[in-house]
Amino acid sequence: MLNIAVAQSGGPTSAINATLAGVIRACHESQEIRHIYGYLNGIEGVIHLQAISLSPIAESEDSLLALTQTPSAYLGSCRYKLPDFEKDDTVYRKIIENLKALNIDAFLYIGGNDSMDTVEKLHRYCEKINCPIRMIGIPKTIDNDLPGTDHTPGFGSAAKYVATSIMEIIRDSYTYSVNSVAIVEVMGRNAGWLTAASALGRVNGEIAPHLIYLPEAEFSVQKFLSDTREAMYRHKAVVIAISEGVTLDDSIGEYQSNKTDAFSHRYLSGVGKAMEHFVASEIGCKVRSIELNVPQRCAAHLASKTDLMESIAIGRAAVEKACNGQSGIMLSFIRVSNNPYEIKIEETNVAKAANQEKKVPRSWINETGNDVLKPMIDYLYPLIQGEWPVQMKNGLPMHLVRKI
Amino acid sequence: MLNIAVAQSGGPTSAINATLAGVIRACHESQEIRHIYGYLNGIEGVIHLQAISLSPIAESEDSLLALTQTPSAYLGSCRYKLPDFEKDDTVYRKIIENLKALNIDAFLYIGGNDSMDTVEKLHRYCEKINCPIRMIGIPKTIDNDLPGTDHTPGFGSAAKYVATSIMEIIRDSYTYSVNSVAIVEVMGRNAGWLTAASALGRVNGEIAPHLIYLPEAEFSVQKFLSDTREAMYRHKAVVIAISEGVTLDDSIGEYQSNKTDAFSHRYLSGVGKAMEHFVASEIGCKVRSIELNVPQRCAAHLASKTDLMESIAIGRAAVEKACNGQSGIMLSFIRVSNNPYEIKIEETNVAKAANQEKKVPRSWINETGNDVLKPMIDYLYPLIQGEWPVQMKNGLPMHLVRKI
């Protein structure tokens, strides 16, 4: 009989709790597993021995359903990077000691690039000291920038939210008869996957966004300006999706500092806001920036059913791998086919995902770097399909909240 | 046999097209009505004689359903204020001429305070010149600031979106173990109804927002700061809802200009962003501002069923009043009872709503001006109940879009 522990790390998503629910269900159903614990606030909860039993959730179907549709990390999260254990293994000894305190046989860590680094280091440390605790990573991130998996749990729901919100913003932008520009800033510091999702409405004949800028393509504010001017000739209301990760070149820096002596503050308020001021001054039209902000990673009321189903399944698969005695792996999705959409869940060496970023292939962006191409749409399309039947109470979504 | 014309005006909502759908359905079903036309971009479309027949929509159940769930104004909108006709009636003559060009017997105008001003003026002008065209106003606005009606179509859906998004942001805020402040800026330039909706999660035991600031209560940035400090003693993550219409006093002006020489630019980027910078500098904690922005008025994917049903019904009622020969009225909701929730639709003199604002009673806000009280919750609660069964296509909501 095994004891399993699970923790969550990195930025929240709408699906990270669905994965947790999958882990809990699988543990509860398994004849091989005795206890299932959750450490609080990621690896910090292991270091400080803050853990709770997840059996009460396992035994309540209502709680499991509510957990599945609750955004953010039920167990709390952290951003903690383990040091190199060859130089200092103090914290590693603490971690192993606190896992042994609960007789943990396998530690499942749901997280992104940094969390996979943690899993990889803990696995290597266990190998070194001959500790049998299995270390298993389960991917998640709205950024979809994790190598070693076709896509990440949580991304599909974020993409569905972005695609839907952009459609609604397009309706809003076309309301008035005056010419206007709407600049929508989308999350994704280094990878443009989520910004690309703004194009998904086109499968339904959506008329915008007219311009899409990802961090993977060359970006220049002057090109942005000329693209916008050109789009304004053709469209009454120009709608632009831009990644927060686009690098603004010197021209906007000079431009802004000349105007206000406060470039650094403006810049910090975001790419969208900076470009709003730039377009307003250079073109002089009505312009608005919309930062989609944290709802992108927590708008679980609009979760993709495909995403939540896969997120549950990958959690279940991790428990199975733990029971099989595997360690040093990350669970991953392999896309078998696009049409009909089919994936399988396999394991990959966690080292493949640790600290690395999967960016959008340049060939999926048009030559001038202001739009995405068909392979991107084909890739994204299946991930947003279906709506999770969110349970509501008093007109609002039901959430499962841990007592703090 | 009558000819009816309809137009939409003012800021978009998630429900203004539901009202349009109600008007179209009622006209289509009525034996007394021959044609139903839509003027484009509000009263501007009447002035410039830009109109379309709405019969193609009336004859397609699919179109009517798609229209009902499409946010923003299908016919386009405007912000146009009619002059005083006693001084200059040129544009009035043009309007009447262009209504007569289509043999219009009744003009229905869906809009907010300014639009009711238009209806009121046109009605008085028609009385003066003995023109029999009936002028009827149908309310809409996410701000809920229209007098003469218990609430406005469109508000319930916006309130549901705000309440849901705040809940999701609360989950997000509680993810990390570090102390933090999240400041959520909500629309409503002069009235705090929508910001008050941030409290609705409490009916489900929601743990935040801890502080709520409406324009109707006295506001001081120093009080905001001490409230925030106090809340931080009690809560790991403080979540604050603040209306965009709150007036920032001099202290933040001085504070900001001392720090950056760019107060005016910061101020323009919104109350939330200004308070974010203020809290970050004064308290030095992790702080984030989230401007809910235009999705508040167009996130039809999360529309309140109560709101859309009422919006359809008020559109139907307007057609009935037109057939009865009434003019110079605005349709309005009368709340019969809160529990069970029951409303009836009546008419009121449109002059009552024109150019006036209905603000939140000060007695519905707590004494210190940083929270709302039970009468506010009781008032808001029924308006967000139920979810509209949004029809989806390819994982995204179906919209009806006018060819431009």
mmCIF file of N, CA and C in Angstrom, chain B residues 246-308:
data_model
loop_
_atom_site.group_PDB
_atom_site.id
_atom_site.type_symbol
_atom_site.label_atom_id
_atom_site.label_comp_id
_atom_site.label_asym_id
_atom_site.label_seq_id
_atom_site.Cartn_x
_atom_site.Cartn_y
_atom_site.Cartn_z
ATOM 1 N N VAL B 246 -14.895 56.785 -8.707
ATOM 2 C CA VAL B 246 -14.445 57.360 -7.445
ATOM 3 C C VAL B 246 -13.550 58.568 -7.724
ATOM 4 N N THR B 247 -13.740 59.622 -6.951
ATOM 5 C CA THR B 247 -12.945 60.832 -7.177
ATOM 6 C C THR B 247 -11.687 60.810 -6.318
ATOM 7 N N LEU B 248 -10.545 60.820 -6.982
ATOM 8 C CA LEU B 248 -9.270 60.835 -6.264
ATOM 9 C C LEU B 248 -9.005 62.247 -5.757
ATOM 10 N N ASP B 249 -8.692 62.366 -4.487
ATOM 11 C CA ASP B 249 -8.483 63.704 -3.939
ATOM 12 C C ASP B 249 -7.037 64.166 -4.172
ATOM 13 N N ASP B 250 -6.753 65.357 -3.719
ATOM 14 C CA ASP B 250 -5.469 65.989 -4.013
ATOM 15 C C ASP B 250 -4.265 65.181 -3.533
ATOM 16 N N SER B 251 -4.445 64.452 -2.432
ATOM 17 C CA SER B 251 -3.267 63.809 -1.847
ATOM 18 C C SER B 251 -2.608 62.851 -2.836
ATOM 19 N N ILE B 252 -3.410 62.150 -3.640
ATOM 20 C CA ILE B 252 -2.763 61.237 -4.590
ATOM 21 C C ILE B 252 -2.186 62.026 -5.753
ATOM 22 N N GLY B 253 -2.797 63.153 -6.063
ATOM 23 C CA GLY B 253 -2.256 64.014 -7.098
ATOM 24 C C GLY B 253 -0.861 64.496 -6.713
ATOM 25 N N GLU B 254 -0.768 65.045 -5.531
ATOM 26 C CA GLU B 254 0.540 65.514 -5.051
ATOM 27 C C GLU B 254 1.534 64.369 -4.984
ATOM 28 N N TYR B 255 1.051 63.273 -4.403
ATOM 29 C CA TYR B 255 1.899 62.106 -4.242
ATOM 30 C C TYR B 255 2.489 61.670 -5.577
ATOM 31 N N GLN B 256 1.600 61.538 -6.551
ATOM 32 C CA GLN B 256 2.055 61.036 -7.834
ATOM 33 C C GLN B 256 2.947 62.037 -8.546
ATOM 34 N N SER B 257 2.565 63.295 -8.526
ATOM 35 C CA SER B 257 3.369 64.247 -9.277
ATOM 36 C C SER B 257 4.741 64.421 -8.622
ATOM 37 N N ASN B 258 4.805 64.324 -7.311
ATOM 38 C CA ASN B 258 6.109 64.363 -6.651
ATOM 39 C C ASN B 258 7.001 63.214 -7.116
ATOM 40 N N LYS B 259 6.363 62.077 -7.326
ATOM 41 C CA LYS B 259 7.147 60.894 -7.660
ATOM 42 C C LYS B 259 7.546 60.851 -9.122
ATOM 43 N N THR B 260 6.714 61.312 -10.009
ATOM 44 C CA THR B 260 6.967 61.006 -11.421
ATOM 45 C C THR B 260 6.813 62.180 -12.381
ATOM 46 N N ASP B 261 6.272 63.268 -11.975
ATOM 47 C CA ASP B 261 5.972 64.350 -12.906
ATOM 48 C C ASP B 261 5.013 63.928 -14.005
ATOM 49 N N ALA B 262 4.262 62.939 -13.770
ATOM 50 C CA ALA B 262 3.386 62.455 -14.851
ATOM 51 C C ALA B 262 2.008 62.115 -14.315
ATOM 52 N N PHE B 263 1.574 62.885 -13.349
ATOM 53 C CA PHE B 263 0.304 62.560 -12.714
ATOM 54 C C PHE B 263 -0.837 62.442 -13.710
ATOM 55 N N SER B 264 -0.889 63.383 -14.599
ATOM 56 C CA SER B 264 -2.069 63.381 -15.458
ATOM 57 C C SER B 264 -2.126 62.098 -16.276
ATOM 58 N N HIS B 265 -1.004 61.591 -16.718
ATOM 59 C CA HIS B 265 -1.022 60.369 -17.519
ATOM 60 C C HIS B 265 -1.403 59.165 -16.678
ATOM 61 N N ARG B 266 -0.861 59.109 -15.508
ATOM 62 C CA ARG B 266 -1.216 58.006 -14.616
ATOM 63 C C ARG B 266 -2.701 58.021 -14.305
ATOM 64 N N TYR B 267 -3.170 59.198 -13.998
ATOM 65 C CA TYR B 267 -4.571 59.330 -13.628
ATOM 66 C C TYR B 267 -5.453 58.831 -14.759
ATOM 67 N N LEU B 268 -5.071 59.174 -15.957
ATOM 68 C CA LEU B 268 -5.870 58.772 -17.108
ATOM 69 C C LEU B 268 -5.890 57.269 -17.303
ATOM 70 N N SER B 269 -4.850 56.605 -16.802
ATOM 71 C CA SER B 269 -4.848 55.156 -16.995
ATOM 72 C C SER B 269 -5.763 54.476 -15.997
ATOM 73 N N GLY B 270 -6.503 55.237 -15.208
ATOM 74 C CA GLY B 270 -7.548 54.640 -14.401
ATOM 75 C C GLY B 270 -7.300 54.692 -12.917
ATOM 76 N N VAL B 271 -8.408 54.715 -12.177
ATOM 77 C CA VAL B 271 -8.375 54.746 -10.719
ATOM 78 C C VAL B 271 -7.615 53.531 -10.175
ATOM 79 N N GLY B 272 -7.876 52.362 -10.742
ATOM 80 C CA GLY B 272 -7.239 51.133 -10.257
ATOM 81 C C GLY B 272 -5.730 51.207 -10.351
ATOM 82 N N LYS B 273 -5.249 51.640 -11.505
ATOM 83 C CA LYS B 273 -3.795 51.724 -11.720
ATOM 84 C C LYS B 273 -3.182 52.774 -10.798
ATOM 85 N N ALA B 274 -3.857 53.898 -10.630
ATOM 86 C CA ALA B 274 -3.349 54.948 -9.733
ATOM 87 C C ALA B 274 -3.242 54.417 -8.303
ATOM 88 N N MET B 275 -4.279 53.721 -7.860
ATOM 89 C CA MET B 275 -4.250 53.205 -6.494
ATOM 90 C C MET B 275 -3.233 52.076 -6.358
ATOM 91 N N GLU B 276 -3.016 51.327 -7.434
ATOM 92 C CA GLU B 276 -1.985 50.287 -7.403
ATOM 93 C C GLU B 276 -0.615 50.903 -7.121
ATOM 94 N N HIS B 277 -0.286 51.952 -7.871
ATOM 95 C CA HIS B 277 1.011 52.601 -7.671
ATOM 96 C C HIS B 277 1.114 53.189 -6.262
ATOM 97 N N PHE B 278 0.003 53.752 -5.808
ATOM 98 C CA PHE B 278 -0.036 54.373 -4.490
ATOM 99 C C PHE B 278 0.213 53.334 -3.394
ATOM 100 N N VAL B 279 -0.517 52.228 -3.450
ATOM 101 C CA VAL B 279 -0.373 51.169 -2.427
ATOM 102 C C VAL B 279 1.022 50.548 -2.509
ATOM 103 N N ALA B 280 1.500 50.311 -3.716
ATOM 104 C CA ALA B 280 2.825 49.693 -3.876
ATOM 105 C C ALA B 280 3.893 50.543 -3.205
ATOM 106 N N SER B 281 3.806 51.847 -3.385
ATOM 107 C CA SER B 281 4.823 52.727 -2.829
ATOM 108 C C SER B 281 4.649 52.931 -1.330
ATOM 109 N N GLU B 282 3.401 53.050 -0.885
ATOM 110 C CA GLU B 282 3.159 53.377 0.515
ATOM 111 C C GLU B 282 3.275 52.152 1.421
ATOM 112 N N ILE B 283 2.816 50.996 0.935
ATOM 113 C CA ILE B 283 2.855 49.789 1.773
ATOM 114 C C ILE B 283 4.014 48.892 1.353
ATOM 115 N N GLY B 284 4.326 48.898 0.082
ATOM 116 C CA GLY B 284 5.476 48.123 -0.378
ATOM 117 C C GLY B 284 5.204 46.648 -0.535
ATOM 118 N N CYS B 285 3.939 46.257 -0.592
ATOM 119 C CA CYS B 285 3.599 44.844 -0.766
ATOM 120 C C CYS B 285 3.372 44.535 -2.243
ATOM 121 N N LYS B 286 3.139 43.258 -2.536
ATOM 122 C CA LYS B 286 2.763 42.847 -3.883
ATOM 123 C C LYS B 286 1.361 43.384 -4.162
ATOM 124 N N VAL B 287 1.217 44.168 -5.205
ATOM 125 C CA VAL B 287 -0.098 44.736 -5.500
ATOM 126 C C VAL B 287 -0.339 44.700 -7.000
ATOM 127 N N ARG B 288 -1.576 44.446 -7.357
ATOM 128 C CA ARG B 288 -1.932 44.311 -8.767
ATOM 129 C C ARG B 288 -3.276 44.990 -8.990
ATOM 130 N N SER B 289 -3.414 45.714 -10.078
ATOM 131 C CA SER B 289 -4.737 46.246 -10.400
ATOM 132 C C SER B 289 -5.278 45.536 -11.625
ATOM 133 N N ILE B 290 -6.567 45.323 -11.604
ATOM 134 C CA ILE B 290 -7.240 44.631 -12.701
ATOM 135 C C ILE B 290 -8.416 45.492 -13.140
ATOM 136 N N GLU B 291 -8.341 45.991 -14.356
ATOM 137 C CA GLU B 291 -9.453 46.774 -14.901
ATOM 138 C C GLU B 291 -10.351 45.805 -15.662
ATOM 139 N N LEU B 292 -11.560 45.623 -15.193
ATOM 140 C CA LEU B 292 -12.410 44.607 -15.855
ATOM 141 C C LEU B 292 -12.749 45.022 -17.279
ATOM 142 N N ASN B 293 -12.722 46.345 -17.519
ATOM 143 C CA ASN B 293 -12.752 46.873 -18.884
ATOM 144 C C ASN B 293 -14.000 46.486 -19.673
ATOM 145 N N VAL B 294 -13.930 46.575 -20.990
ATOM 146 C CA VAL B 294 -15.132 46.411 -21.812
ATOM 147 C C VAL B 294 -15.824 45.053 -21.692
ATOM 148 N N PRO B 295 -15.125 43.961 -21.324
ATOM 149 C CA PRO B 295 -15.904 42.719 -21.165
ATOM 150 C C PRO B 295 -17.098 42.865 -20.213
ATOM 151 N N GLN B 296 -17.045 43.820 -19.305
ATOM 152 C CA GLN B 296 -18.197 44.032 -18.414
ATOM 153 C C GLN B 296 -19.478 44.312 -19.187
ATOM 154 N N ARG B 297 -19.355 44.981 -20.311
ATOM 155 C CA ARG B 297 -20.569 45.337 -21.050
ATOM 156 C C ARG B 297 -20.814 44.438 -22.253
ATOM 157 N N CYS B 298 -19.929 43.468 -22.493
ATOM 158 C CA CYS B 298 -20.139 42.636 -23.686
ATOM 159 C C CYS B 298 -19.889 41.143 -23.465
ATOM 160 N N ALA B 299 -19.688 40.713 -22.205
ATOM 161 C CA ALA B 299 -19.408 39.286 -21.965
ATOM 162 C C ALA B 299 -20.714 38.493 -21.974
ATOM 163 N N ALA B 300 -21.337 38.463 -23.141
ATOM 164 C CA ALA B 300 -22.652 37.823 -23.259
ATOM 165 C C ALA B 300 -22.580 36.318 -23.031
ATOM 166 N N HIS B 301 -21.379 35.753 -23.072
ATOM 167 C CA HIS B 301 -21.269 34.309 -22.837
ATOM 168 C C HIS B 301 -21.685 33.954 -21.406
ATOM 169 N N LEU B 302 -21.772 34.963 -20.540
ATOM 170 C CA LEU B 302 -22.162 34.733 -19.143
ATOM 171 C C LEU B 302 -23.395 35.578 -18.796
ATOM 172 N N ALA B 303 -24.293 35.729 -19.761
ATOM 173 C CA ALA B 303 -25.462 36.579 -19.525
ATOM 174 C C ALA B 303 -26.380 35.995 -18.458
ATOM 175 N N SER B 304 -27.008 36.887 -17.715
ATOM 176 C CA SER B 304 -28.043 36.489 -16.755
ATOM 177 C C SER B 304 -29.313 36.146 -17.519
ATOM 178 N N LYS B 305 -29.855 34.984 -17.228
ATOM 179 C CA LYS B 305 -31.094 34.580 -17.901
ATOM 180 C C LYS B 305 -32.230 35.533 -17.524
ATOM 181 N N THR B 306 -32.260 35.907 -16.252
ATOM 182 C CA THR B 306 -33.276 36.863 -15.805
ATOM 183 C C THR B 306 -33.184 38.146 -16.628
ATOM 184 N N ASP B 307 -31.979 38.623 -16.805
ATOM 185 C CA ASP B 307 -31.763 39.868 -17.555
ATOM 186 C C ASP B 307 -32.227 39.726 -19.000
ATOM 187 N N LEU B 308 -31.808 38.656 -19.667
ATOM 188 C CA LEU B 308 -32.185 38.524 -21.081
ATOM 189 C C LEU B 308 -33.686 38.314 -21.248
#
